[in-house]
GROMACS .gro file of C-alpha atoms in nm:
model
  337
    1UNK     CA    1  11.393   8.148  10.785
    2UNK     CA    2  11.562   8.486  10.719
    3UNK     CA    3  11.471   8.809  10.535
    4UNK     CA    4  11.660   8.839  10.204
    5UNK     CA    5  11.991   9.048  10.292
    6UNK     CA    6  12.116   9.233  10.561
    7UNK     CA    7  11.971   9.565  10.432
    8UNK     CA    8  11.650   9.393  10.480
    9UNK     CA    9  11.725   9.262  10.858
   10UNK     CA   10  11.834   9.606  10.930
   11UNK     CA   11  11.475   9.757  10.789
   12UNK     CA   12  11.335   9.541  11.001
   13UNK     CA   13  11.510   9.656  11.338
   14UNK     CA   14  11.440  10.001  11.199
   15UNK     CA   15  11.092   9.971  11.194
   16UNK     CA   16  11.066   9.832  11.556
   17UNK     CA   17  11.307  10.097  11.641
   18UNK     CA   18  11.035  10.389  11.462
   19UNK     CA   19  10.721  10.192  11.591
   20UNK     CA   20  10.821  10.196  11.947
   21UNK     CA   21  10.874  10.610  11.880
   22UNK     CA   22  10.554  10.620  11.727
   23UNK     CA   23  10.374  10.484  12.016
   24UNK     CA   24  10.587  10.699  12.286
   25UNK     CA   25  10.471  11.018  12.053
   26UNK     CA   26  10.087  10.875  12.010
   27UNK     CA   27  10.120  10.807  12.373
   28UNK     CA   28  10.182  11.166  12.476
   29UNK     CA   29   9.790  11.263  12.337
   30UNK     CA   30   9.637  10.887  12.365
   31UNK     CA   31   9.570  10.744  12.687
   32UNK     CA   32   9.558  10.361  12.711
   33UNK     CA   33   9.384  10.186  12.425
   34UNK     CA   34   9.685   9.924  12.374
   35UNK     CA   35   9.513   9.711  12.113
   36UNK     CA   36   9.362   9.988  11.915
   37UNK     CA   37   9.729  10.171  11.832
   38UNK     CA   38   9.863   9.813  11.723
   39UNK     CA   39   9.591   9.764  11.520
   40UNK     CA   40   9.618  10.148  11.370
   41UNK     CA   41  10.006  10.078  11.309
   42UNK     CA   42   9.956   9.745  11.148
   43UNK     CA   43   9.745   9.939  10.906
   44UNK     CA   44  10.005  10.198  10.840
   45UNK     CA   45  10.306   9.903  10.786
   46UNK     CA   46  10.044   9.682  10.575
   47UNK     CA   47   9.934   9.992  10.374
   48UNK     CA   48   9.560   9.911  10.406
   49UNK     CA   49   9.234  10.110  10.556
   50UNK     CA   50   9.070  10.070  10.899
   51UNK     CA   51   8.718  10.102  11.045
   52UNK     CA   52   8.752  10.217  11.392
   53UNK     CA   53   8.403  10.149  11.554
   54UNK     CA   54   8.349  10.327  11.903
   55UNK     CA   55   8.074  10.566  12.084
   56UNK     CA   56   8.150  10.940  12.077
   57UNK     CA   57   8.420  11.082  12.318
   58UNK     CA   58   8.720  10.812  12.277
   59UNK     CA   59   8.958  10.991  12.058
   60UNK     CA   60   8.895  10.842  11.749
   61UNK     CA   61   8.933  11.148  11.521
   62UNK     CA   62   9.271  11.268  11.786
   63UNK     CA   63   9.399  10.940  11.736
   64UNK     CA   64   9.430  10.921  11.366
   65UNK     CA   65   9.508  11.277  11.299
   66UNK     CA   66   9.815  11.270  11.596
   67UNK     CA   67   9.961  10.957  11.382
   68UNK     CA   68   9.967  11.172  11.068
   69UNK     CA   69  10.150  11.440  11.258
   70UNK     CA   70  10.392  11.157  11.401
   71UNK     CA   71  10.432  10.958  11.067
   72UNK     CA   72  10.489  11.354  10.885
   73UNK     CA   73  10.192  11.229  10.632
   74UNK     CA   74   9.949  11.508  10.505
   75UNK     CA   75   9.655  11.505  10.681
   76UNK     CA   76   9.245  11.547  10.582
   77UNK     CA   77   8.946  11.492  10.743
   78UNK     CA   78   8.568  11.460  10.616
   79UNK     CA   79   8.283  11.464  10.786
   80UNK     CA   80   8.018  11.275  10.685
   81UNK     CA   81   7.641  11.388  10.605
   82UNK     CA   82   7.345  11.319  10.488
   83UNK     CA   83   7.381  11.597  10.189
   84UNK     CA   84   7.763  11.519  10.125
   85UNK     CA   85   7.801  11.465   9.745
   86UNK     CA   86   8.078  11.263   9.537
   87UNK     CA   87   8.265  11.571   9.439
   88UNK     CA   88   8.284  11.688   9.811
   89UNK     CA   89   8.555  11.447   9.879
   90UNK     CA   90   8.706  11.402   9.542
   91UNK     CA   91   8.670  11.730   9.362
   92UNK     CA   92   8.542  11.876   9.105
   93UNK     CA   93   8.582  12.079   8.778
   94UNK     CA   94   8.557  12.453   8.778
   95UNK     CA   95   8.560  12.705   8.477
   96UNK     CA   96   8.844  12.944   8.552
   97UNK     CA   97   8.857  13.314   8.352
   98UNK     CA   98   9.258  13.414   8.215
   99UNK     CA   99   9.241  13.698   8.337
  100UNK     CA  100   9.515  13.840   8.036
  101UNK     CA  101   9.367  13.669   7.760
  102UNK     CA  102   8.956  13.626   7.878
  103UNK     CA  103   8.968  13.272   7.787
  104UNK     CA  104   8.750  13.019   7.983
  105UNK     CA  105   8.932  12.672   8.103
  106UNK     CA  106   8.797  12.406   8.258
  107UNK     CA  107   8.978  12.344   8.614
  108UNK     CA  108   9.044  12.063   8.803
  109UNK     CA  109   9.005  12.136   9.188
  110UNK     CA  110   9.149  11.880   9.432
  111UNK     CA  111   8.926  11.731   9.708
  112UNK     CA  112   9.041  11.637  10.049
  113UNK     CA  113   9.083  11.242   9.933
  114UNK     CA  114   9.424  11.420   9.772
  115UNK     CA  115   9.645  11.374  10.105
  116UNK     CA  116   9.781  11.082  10.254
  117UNK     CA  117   9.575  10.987  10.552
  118UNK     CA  118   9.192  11.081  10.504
  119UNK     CA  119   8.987  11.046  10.799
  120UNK     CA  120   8.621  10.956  10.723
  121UNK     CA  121   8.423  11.103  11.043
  122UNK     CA  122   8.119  10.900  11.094
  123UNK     CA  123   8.082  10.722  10.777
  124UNK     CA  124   7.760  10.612  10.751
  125UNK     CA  125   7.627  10.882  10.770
  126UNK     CA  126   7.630  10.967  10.413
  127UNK     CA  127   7.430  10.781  10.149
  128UNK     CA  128   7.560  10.502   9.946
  129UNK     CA  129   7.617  10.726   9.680
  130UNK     CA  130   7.875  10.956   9.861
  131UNK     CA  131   7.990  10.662  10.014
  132UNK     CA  132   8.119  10.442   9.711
  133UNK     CA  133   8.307  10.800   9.586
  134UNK     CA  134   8.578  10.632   9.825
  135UNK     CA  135   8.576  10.278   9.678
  136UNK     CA  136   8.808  10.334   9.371
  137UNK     CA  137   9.068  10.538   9.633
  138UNK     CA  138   9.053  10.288   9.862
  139UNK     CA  139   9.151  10.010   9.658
  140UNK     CA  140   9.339  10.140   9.367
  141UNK     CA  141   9.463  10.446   9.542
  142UNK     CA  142   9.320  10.623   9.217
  143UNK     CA  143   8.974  10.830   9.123
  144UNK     CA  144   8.815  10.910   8.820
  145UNK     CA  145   8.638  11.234   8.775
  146UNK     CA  146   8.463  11.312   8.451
  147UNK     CA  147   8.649  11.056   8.240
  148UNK     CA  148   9.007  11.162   8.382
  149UNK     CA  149   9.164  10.949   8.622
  150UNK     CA  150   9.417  11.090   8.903
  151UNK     CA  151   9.639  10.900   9.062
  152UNK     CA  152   9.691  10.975   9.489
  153UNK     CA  153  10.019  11.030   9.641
  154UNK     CA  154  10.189  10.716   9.837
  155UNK     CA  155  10.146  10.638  10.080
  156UNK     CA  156   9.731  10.645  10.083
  157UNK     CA  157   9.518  10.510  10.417
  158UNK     CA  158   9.141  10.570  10.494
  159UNK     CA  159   9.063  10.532  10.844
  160UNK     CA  160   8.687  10.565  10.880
  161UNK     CA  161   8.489  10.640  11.225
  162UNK     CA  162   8.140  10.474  11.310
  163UNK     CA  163   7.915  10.519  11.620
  164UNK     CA  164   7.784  10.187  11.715
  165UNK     CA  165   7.480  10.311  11.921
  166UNK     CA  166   7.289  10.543  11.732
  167UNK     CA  167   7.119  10.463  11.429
  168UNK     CA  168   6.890  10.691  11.320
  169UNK     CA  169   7.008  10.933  11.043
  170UNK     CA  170   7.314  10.673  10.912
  171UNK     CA  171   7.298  10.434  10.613
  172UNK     CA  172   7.486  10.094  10.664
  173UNK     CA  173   7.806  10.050  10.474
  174UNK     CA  174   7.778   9.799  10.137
  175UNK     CA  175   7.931   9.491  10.141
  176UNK     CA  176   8.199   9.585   9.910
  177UNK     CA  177   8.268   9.884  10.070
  178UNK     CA  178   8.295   9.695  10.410
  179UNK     CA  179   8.595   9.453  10.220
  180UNK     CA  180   8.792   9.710  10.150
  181UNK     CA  181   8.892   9.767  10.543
  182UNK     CA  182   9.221   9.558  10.712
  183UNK     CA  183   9.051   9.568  11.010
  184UNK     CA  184   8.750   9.687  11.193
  185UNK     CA  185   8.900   9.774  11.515
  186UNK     CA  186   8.651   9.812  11.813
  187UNK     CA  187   8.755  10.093  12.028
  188UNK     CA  188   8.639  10.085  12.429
  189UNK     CA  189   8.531  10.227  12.719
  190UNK     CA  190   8.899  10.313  12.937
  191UNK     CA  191   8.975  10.157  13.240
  192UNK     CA  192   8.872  10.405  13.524
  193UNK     CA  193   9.252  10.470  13.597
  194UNK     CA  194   9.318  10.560  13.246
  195UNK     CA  195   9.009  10.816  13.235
  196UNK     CA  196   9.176  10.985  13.554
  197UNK     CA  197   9.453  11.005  13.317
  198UNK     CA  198   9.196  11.197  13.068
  199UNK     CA  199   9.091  11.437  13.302
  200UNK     CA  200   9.406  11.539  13.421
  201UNK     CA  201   9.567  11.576  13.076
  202UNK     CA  202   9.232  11.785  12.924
  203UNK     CA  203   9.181  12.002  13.164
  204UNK     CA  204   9.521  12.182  13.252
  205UNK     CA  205   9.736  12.431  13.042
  206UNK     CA  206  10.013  12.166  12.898
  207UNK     CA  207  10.140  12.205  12.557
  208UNK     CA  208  10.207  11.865  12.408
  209UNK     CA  209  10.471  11.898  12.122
  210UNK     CA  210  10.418  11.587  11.896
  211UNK     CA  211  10.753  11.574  11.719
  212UNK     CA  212  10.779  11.344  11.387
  213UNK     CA  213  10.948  11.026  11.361
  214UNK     CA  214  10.952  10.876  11.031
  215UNK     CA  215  10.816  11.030  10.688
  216UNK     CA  216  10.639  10.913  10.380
  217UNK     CA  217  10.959  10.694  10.191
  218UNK     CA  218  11.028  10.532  10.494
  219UNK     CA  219  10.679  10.409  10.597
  220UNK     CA  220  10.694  10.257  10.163
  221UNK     CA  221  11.019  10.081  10.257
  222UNK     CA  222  10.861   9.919  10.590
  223UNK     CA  223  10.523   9.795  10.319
  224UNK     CA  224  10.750   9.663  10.088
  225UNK     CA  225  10.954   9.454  10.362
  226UNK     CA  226  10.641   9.277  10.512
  227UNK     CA  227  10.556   9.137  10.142
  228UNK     CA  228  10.929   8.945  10.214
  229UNK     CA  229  10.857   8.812  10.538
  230UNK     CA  230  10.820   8.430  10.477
  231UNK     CA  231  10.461   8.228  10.524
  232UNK     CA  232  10.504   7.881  10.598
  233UNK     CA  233  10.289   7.658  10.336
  234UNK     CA  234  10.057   7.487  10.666
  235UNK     CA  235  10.061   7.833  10.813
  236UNK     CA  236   9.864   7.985  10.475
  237UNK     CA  237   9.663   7.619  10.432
  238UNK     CA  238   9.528   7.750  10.781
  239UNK     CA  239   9.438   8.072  10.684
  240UNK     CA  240   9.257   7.970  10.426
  241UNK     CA  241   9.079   7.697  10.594
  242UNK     CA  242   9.024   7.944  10.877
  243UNK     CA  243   8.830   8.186  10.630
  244UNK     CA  244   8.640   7.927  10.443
  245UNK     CA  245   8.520   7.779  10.770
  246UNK     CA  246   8.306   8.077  10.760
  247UNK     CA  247   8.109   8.020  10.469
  248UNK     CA  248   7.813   7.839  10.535
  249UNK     CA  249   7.795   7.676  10.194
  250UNK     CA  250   8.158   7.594  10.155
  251UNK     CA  251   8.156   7.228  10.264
  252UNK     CA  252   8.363   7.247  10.560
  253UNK     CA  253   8.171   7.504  10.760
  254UNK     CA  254   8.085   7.404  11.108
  255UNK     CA  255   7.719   7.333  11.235
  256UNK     CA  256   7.701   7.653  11.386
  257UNK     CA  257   7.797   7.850  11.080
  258UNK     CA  258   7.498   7.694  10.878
  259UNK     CA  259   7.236   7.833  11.129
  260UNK     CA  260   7.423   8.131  11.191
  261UNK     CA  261   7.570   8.270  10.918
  262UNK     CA  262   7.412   8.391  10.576
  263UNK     CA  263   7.784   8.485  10.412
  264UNK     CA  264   8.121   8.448  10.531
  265UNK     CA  265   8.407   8.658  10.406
  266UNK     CA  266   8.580   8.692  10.121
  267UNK     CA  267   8.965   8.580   9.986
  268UNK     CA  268   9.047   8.894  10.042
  269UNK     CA  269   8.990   8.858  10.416
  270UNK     CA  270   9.278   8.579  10.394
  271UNK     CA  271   9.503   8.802  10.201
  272UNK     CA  272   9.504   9.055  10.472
  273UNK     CA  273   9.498   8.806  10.758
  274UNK     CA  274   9.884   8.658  10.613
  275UNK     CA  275   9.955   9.060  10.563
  276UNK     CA  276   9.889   9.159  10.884
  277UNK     CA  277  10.025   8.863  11.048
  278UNK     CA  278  10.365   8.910  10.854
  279UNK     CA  279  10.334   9.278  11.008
  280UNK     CA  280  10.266   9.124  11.407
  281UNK     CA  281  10.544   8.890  11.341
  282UNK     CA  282  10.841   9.169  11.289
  283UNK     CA  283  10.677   9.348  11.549
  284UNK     CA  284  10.802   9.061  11.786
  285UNK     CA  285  11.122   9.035  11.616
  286UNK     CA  286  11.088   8.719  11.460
  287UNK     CA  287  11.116   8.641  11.051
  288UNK     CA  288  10.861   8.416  11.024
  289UNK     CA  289  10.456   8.433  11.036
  290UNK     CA  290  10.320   8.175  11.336
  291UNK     CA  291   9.993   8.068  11.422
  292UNK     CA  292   9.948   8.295  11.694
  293UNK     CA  293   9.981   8.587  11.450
  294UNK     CA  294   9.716   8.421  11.280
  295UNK     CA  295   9.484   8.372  11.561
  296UNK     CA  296   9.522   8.768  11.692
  297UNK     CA  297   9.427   8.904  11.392
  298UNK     CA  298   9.077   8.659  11.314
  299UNK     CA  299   8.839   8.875  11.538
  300UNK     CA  300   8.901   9.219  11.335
  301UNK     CA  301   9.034   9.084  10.961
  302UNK     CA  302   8.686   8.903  10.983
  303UNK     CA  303   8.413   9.023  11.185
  304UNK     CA  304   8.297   9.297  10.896
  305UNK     CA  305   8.321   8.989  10.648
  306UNK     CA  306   8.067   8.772  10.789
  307UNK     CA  307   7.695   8.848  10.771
  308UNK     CA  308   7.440   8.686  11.038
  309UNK     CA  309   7.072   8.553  10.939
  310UNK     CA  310   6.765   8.638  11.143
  311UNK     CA  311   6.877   8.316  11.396
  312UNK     CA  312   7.162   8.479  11.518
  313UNK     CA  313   6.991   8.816  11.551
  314UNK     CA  314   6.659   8.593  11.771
  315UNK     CA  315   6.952   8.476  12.015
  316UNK     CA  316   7.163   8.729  12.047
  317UNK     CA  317   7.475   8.599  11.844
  318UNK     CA  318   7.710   8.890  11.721
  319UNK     CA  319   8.039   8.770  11.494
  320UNK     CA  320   8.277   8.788  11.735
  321UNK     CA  321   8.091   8.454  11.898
  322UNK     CA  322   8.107   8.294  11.588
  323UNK     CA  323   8.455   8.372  11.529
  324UNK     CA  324   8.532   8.201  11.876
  325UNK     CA  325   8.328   7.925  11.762
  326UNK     CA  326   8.554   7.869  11.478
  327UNK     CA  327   8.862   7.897  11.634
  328UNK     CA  328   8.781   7.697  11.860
  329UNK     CA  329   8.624   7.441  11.643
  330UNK     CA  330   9.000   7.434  11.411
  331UNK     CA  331   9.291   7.508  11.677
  332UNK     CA  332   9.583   7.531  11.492
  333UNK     CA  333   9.792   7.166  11.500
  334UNK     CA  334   9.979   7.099  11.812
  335UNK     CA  335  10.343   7.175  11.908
  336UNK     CA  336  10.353   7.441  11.644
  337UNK     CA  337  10.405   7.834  11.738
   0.00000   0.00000   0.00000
């Protein structure tokens, strides 16, 4: 199965071509952390928002803020707190004097949700309240403020930072909230080779120049090519098996899932499992979405979807087991990619 036209097939080898730059440029600030960058630039080609989930110290905010310099996308960060308020990220209305005439006018003043990427530093650590001001951007690419709605520039990503290991002071993410991310990508300690890398790149006087590679119209043209890419019929009767597997009340959830799991995820974690699958598959020059593409992506499409009961917490089951479980428990058929 082929793209559409040779314009397409070309757009393709082009954005191979400007990933591959991408990750030489992130590559010059980013030591290591492989899995993490695809993950990032999946969410950049798919045009969706990440959760990257990692303790303090492994470049979380660097990462996401040297792709905006390498993609040439306008850049804001926010960090989160316990007395951050709606209008802190989205803006607010301010009365404004003419100074000719005296008149008073109401003024709309843009917050930092107005860019292109917005980093969200240590999420939960704002109150629900704050924390749902992102909701309507992060789905519609859109926020109302006092009746008026504003539409964001394109393209629009949130990448949002948590810290896994302290929880005092933070305020868990809702459910609906916690749907809206591609991916929640879990970001590691380095190998001890790579953090000699660290060391030696932090602590002398080297000036890194991070040069852009691709800009904003390009970057639209790559998300509207990975909508084309062609989903075999078994291929999406998978995914959607695969996803309904972990729903304990669905019919066809495992033994496991019934003990373990109070609610599995959501159609929408299907959606973005084909989406980001379509993105892996160009990424290894092929036209077509295989199993394997499937399979990759389970682990961080679903383990923010599914929520555990008070049995999995007793013995120590986290989601990633019971992802395992189920891809273990439905391999895809045999002989197929």
């Amino acid at each position: 199965m082929e793209l559409e036209s040779a314009y397409d097939v070309a757009l393709a080898d082009k954005m191979n071509a400007g990933r591959k730059q991408i990750i030489a440029e992130l590559q010059k600030q980013i030591v290591g952390q492989s899995e993490v960058i695809e993950l990032v630039l999946l969410t950049l080609f798919v045009g969706g928002n990440s959760l990257i989930v990692g303790v303090p110290g492994l470049a979380k905010t660097l990462l996401i803020s040297t792709l905006a310099k390498v993609v040439d996308l306008k850049f804001n960060r926010i960090q989160f707190t316990p007395d951050l308020m709606p209008s802190d990220i989205t803006g607010t209305d301010i009365i404004e004097e003419d100074p000719t005439t005296g008149r008073r006018r109401w003024t709309f003043v843009q917050g930092p949700i107005f860019g292109n990427i917005l980093l969200a530093d240590e999420i939960n650590r704002t109150p629900p309240k704050t924390q749902s001001a992102l909701l309507e951007a992060m789905q519609e690419h859109r926020v109302t403020i006092q009746g008026r709605t504003y539409t964001l520039d394109e393209p629009f990503f949130v990448f949002a930072t948590q810290n896994p290991i302290e929880l005092e002071g933070t305020y868990p993410l809702p459910e609906a909230q916690l749907d809206r991310f591609l991916f929640n990508t879990v970001l590691d300690y380095l190998s001890a080779r790579d953090e000699v890398k660290v060391v030696d790149l932090t602590t002398a006087n080297r000036a890194v120049e991070i040069k852009p590679v691709t800009n904003a119209e390009e970057i639209l043209e790559f998300q509207r090519l990975i909508r084309m890419v062609p989903v075999a019929e078994s291929v999406q009767e998978y995914v959607v098996n695969l996803v309904r597997a972990t729903r304990h009340n669905s019919g066809s959830a495992p033994d496991f899932v019934k003990k373990y799991v109070n609610f599995g995820a959501s159609v929408r974690a299907a959606q973005f499992i084909v989406l980001g699958a379509k993105v892996r598959a160009l990424t290894r020059h092929r036209y077509h979405v295989a199993y394997e593409d499937v399979t990759a992506l389970a682990a961080p499409v679903l383990r923010h979807r599914i929520l555990l009961n008070f049995h999995a917490e007793s013995e120590h089951i986290d989601t990633d087991e019971i992802i395992r479980r189920v891809l273990a428990d439905m391999p895809p058929p045999a002989g197929k990619p």
